[in-house]
Coordinates of C-alpha atoms and ligand atoms in Angstrom, one line a residue:
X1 CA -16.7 -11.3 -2.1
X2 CA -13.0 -11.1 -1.9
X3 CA -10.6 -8.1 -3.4
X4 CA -9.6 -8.8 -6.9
X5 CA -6.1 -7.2 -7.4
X6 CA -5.2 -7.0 -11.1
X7 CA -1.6 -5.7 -11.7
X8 CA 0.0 -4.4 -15.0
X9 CA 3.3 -4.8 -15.3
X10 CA 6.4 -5.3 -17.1
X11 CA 8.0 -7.9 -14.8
X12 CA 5.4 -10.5 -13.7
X13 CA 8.0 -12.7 -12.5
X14 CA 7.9 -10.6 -9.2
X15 CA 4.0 -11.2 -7.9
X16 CA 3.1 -12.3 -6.3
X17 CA 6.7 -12.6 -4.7
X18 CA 7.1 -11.3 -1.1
X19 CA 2.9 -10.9 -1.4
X20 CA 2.8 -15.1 -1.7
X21 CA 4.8 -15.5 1.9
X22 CA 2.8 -15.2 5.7
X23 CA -0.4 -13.0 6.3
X24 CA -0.9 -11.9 2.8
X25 CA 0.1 -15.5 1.1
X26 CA -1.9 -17.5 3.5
X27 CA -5.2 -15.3 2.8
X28 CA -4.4 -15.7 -1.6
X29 CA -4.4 -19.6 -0.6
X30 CA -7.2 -18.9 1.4
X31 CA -8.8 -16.9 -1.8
X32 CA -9.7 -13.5 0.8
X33 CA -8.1 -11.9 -2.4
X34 CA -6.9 -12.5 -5.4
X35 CA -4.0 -11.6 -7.7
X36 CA -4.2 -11.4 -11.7
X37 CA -0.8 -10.6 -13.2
X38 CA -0.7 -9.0 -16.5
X39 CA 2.5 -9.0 -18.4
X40 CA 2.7 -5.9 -20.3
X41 CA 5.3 -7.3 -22.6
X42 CA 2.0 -8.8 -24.1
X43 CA 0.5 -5.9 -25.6
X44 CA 3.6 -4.6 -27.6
X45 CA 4.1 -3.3 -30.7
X46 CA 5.8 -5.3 -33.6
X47 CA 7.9 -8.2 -33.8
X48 CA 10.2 -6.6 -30.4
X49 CA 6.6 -6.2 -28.6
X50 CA 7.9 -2.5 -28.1
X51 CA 5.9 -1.1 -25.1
X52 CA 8.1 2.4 -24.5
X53 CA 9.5 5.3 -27.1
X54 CA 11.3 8.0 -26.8
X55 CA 10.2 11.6 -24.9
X56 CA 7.9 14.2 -27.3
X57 CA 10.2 17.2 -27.0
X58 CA 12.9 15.4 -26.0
X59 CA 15.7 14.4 -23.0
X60 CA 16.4 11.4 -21.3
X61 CA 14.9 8.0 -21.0
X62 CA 11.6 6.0 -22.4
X63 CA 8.2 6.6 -21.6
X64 CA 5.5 4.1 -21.8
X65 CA 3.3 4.3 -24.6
X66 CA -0.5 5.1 -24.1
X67 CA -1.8 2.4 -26.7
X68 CA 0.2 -0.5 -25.1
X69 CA -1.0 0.7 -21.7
X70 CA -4.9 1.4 -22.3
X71 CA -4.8 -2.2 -23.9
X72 CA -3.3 -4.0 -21.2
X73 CA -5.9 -1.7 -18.7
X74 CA -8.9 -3.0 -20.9
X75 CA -8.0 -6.5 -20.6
X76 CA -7.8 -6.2 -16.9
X77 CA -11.0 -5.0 -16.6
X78 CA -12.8 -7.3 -19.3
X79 CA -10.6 -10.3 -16.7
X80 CA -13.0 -9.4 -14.0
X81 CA -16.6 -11.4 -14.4
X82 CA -18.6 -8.6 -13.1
X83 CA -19.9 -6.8 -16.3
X84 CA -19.3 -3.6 -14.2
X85 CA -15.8 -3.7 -13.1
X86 CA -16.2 -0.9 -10.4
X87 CA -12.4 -1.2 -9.1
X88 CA -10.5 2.1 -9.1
X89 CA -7.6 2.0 -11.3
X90 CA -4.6 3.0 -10.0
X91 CA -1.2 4.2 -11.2
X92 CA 1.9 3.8 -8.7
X93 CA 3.5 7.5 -9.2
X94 CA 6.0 9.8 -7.4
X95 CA 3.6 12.6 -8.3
X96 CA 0.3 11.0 -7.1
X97 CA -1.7 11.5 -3.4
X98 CA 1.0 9.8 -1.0
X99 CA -0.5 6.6 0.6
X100 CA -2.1 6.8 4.1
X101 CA -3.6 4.2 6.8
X102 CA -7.2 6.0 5.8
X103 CA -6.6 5.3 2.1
X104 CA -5.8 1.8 2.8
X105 CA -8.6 1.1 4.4
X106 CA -11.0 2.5 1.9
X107 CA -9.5 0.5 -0.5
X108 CA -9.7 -2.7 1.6
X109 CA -13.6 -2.0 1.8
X110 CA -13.7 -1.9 -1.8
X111 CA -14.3 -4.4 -4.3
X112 CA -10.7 -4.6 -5.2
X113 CA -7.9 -2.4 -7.3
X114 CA -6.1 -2.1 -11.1
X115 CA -2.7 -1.4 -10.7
X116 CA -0.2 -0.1 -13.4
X117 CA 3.1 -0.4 -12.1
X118 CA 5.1 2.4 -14.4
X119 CA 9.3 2.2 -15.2
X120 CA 11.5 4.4 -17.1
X121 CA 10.5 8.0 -16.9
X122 CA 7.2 7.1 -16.5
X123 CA 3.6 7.0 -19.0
X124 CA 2.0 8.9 -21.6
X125 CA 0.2 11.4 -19.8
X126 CA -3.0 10.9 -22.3
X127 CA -3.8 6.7 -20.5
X128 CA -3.7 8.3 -17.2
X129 CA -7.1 11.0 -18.6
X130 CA -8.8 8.1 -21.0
X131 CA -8.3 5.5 -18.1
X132 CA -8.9 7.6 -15.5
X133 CA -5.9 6.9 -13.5
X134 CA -5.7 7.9 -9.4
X135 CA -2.0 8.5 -9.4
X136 CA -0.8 7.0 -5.5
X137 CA 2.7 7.5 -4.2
X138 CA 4.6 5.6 -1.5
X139 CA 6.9 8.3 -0.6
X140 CA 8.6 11.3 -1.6
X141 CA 11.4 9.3 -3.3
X142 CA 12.1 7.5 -6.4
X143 CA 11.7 4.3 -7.1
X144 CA 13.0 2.6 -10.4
X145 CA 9.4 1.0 -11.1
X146 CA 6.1 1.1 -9.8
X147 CA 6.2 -2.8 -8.7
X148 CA 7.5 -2.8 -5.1
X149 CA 5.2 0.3 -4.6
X150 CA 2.3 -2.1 -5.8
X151 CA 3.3 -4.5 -3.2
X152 CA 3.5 -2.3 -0.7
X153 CA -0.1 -1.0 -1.5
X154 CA -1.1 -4.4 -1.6
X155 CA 0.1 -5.6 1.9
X156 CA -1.1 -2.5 3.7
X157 CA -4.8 -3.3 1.8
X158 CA -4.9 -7.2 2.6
X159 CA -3.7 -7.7 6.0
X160 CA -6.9 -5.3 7.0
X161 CA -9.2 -7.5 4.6
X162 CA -11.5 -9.9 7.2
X163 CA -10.0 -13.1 8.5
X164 CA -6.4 -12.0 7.5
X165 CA -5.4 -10.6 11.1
X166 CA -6.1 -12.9 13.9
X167 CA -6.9 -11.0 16.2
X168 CA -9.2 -8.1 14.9
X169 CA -8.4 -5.6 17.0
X170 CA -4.6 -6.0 16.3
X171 CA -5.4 -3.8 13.1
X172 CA -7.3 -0.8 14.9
X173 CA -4.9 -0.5 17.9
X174 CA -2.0 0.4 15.3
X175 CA -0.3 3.3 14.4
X176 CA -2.0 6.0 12.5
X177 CA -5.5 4.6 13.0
X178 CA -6.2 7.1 15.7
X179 CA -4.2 9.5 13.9
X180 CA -1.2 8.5 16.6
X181 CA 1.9 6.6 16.5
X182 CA 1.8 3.6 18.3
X183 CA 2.8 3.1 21.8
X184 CA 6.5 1.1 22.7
X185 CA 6.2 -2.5 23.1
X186 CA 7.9 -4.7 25.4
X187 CA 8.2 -8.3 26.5
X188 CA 10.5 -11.8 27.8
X189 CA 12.9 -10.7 29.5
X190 CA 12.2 -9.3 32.6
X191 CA 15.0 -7.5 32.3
X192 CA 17.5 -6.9 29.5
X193 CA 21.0 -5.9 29.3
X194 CA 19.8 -4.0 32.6
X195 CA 16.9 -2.4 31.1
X196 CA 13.5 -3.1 32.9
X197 CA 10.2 -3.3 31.4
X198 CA 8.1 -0.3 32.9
X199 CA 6.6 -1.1 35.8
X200 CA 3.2 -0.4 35.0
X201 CA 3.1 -3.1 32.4
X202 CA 3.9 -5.8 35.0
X203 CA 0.7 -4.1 37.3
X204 CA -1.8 -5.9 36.0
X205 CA -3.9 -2.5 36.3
X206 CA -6.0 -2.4 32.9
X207 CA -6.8 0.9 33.2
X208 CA -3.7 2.2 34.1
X209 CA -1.6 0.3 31.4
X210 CA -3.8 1.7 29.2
X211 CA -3.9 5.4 30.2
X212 CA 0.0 4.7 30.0
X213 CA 0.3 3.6 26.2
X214 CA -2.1 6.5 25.6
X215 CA -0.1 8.9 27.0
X216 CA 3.3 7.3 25.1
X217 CA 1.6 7.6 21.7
X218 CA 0.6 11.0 22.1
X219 CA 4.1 11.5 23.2
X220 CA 5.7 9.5 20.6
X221 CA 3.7 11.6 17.8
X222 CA 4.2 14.8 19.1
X223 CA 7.8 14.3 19.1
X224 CA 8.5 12.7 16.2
X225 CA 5.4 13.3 13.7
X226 CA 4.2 17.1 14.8
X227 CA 2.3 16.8 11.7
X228 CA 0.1 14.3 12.7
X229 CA -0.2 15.4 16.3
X230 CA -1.5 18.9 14.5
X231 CA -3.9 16.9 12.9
X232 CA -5.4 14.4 15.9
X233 CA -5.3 17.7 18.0
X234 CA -7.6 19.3 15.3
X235 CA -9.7 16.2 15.4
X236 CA -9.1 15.2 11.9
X237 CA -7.8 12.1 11.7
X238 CA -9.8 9.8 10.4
Ligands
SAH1 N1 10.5 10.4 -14.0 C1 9.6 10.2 -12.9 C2 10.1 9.0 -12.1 C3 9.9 7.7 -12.8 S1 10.3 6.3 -11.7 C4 9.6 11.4 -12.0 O1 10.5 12.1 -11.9 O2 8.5 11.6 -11.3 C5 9.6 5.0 -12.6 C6 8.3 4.4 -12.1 O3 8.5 4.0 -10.8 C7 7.2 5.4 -12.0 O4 6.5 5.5 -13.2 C8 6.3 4.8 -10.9 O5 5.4 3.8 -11.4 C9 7.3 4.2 -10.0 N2 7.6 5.0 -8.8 C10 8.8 5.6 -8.6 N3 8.7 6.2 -7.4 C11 7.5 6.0 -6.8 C12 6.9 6.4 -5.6 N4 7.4 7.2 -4.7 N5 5.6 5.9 -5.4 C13 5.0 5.1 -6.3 N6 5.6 4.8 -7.5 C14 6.8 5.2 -7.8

């Protein structure tokens, strides 16, 4: 069964875009997932297909209307041919649980996702209740739509899906799937602008190259990411 990604957006024109290039468009050719794009445009109202209005109680910008929304969410889930479209529906949001490795990977063991990629000032809070919307950030920034946030999603979810890595365990070695951030890399040449590769990666000791990389990650996180260190030293990663 492969993940079934259904986006709602504004702009199709930009799926699958960078989604259709290397790991992640190899495996849609390959059909490990697949990616229905639905043109919000389409469920508009009146002869300008109007999909935003202006703020209740006033100020700046266009929000997206709950109607156009709701229809464009029923007609991804009536696009899936399982009667019960289990998928959680998602809404890309600055104010939503900020994405994490674990979260990716619960999704990726899922059936697939509905994404509703939001612009302006954002949607009608009442579609986010009636359609049960998990709000999911990328970040505490702003973005100008939920689209490249969708992708991002999107990447981190198929390049864990089977047969999209290579090498399996390229995925669990990574950063934050130990809670950790992951250990330098090195390679060709020997040496560079006088920099030498540490020696221990030239041993050929297993073990000790090993311990080594351990010991740099936990260095690495405690350093940079004292968050995350607090958390793997609490045993609650993952
Ligand atoms: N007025 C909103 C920002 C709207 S930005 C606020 O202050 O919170 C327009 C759209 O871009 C949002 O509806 C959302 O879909 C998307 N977006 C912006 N930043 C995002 C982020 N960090 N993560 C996920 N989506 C984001």
């Amino acid at each position: 069964m492969s993940f079934a990604a259904s986006v709602i957006t504004l702009y199709p024109e930009m799926f699958p875009g960078p989604l259709g290039i290397s790991l992640a468009g190899k495996a849609l050719d390959d059909g490990i997932w697949s990616l229905d794009t639905i043109a919000l445009r389409e469920f508009g109202i009146g002869k300008h297909r109007a999909v935003d209005d202006t703020p209740a109680g006033g100020g700046a910008g266009m929000v997206l209307r709950a109607d156009v929304l709701a229809n464009a969410i029923d007609r991804a889930i009536d696009s899936v041919s399982d009667i019960n479209d289990q998928r959680p529906r998602l809404l890309m949001s600055p104010r939503g649980r900020v994405l994490d490795q674990a979260y990716v990977r619960e999704l990726a063991e899922g059936p697939g996702a509905v994404i509703v990629c939001g612009r302006f000032e954002g949607v009608d809070e009442r579609v986010i209740e009636a359609r049960q919307l998990i709000e999911v950030s990328v970040g505490d920034y702003v973005l100008s739509g939920g689209e490249i946030a969708a992708m991002a999603l999107l990447d981190a979810v198929v390049r864990l899906l089977p047969g999209v890595m290579g090498n399996a365990e390229s995925g669990e070695q990574e950063s934050f799937e130990e809670g950790l951030l992951e250990h330098p890399h090195y390679t060709r040449p020997q040496i560079f602008e006088g920099r030498e590769i540490p020696d221990v990666l030239t041993s050929g000791d297993h073990g000790k190259v090993e311990q080594w990389r351990r010991e740099q990650a936990e260095k690495l996180t405690r350093e940079r990411r004292p968050d995350l260190a607090a958390k793997a030293d609490k045993g609650g990663a993952r």
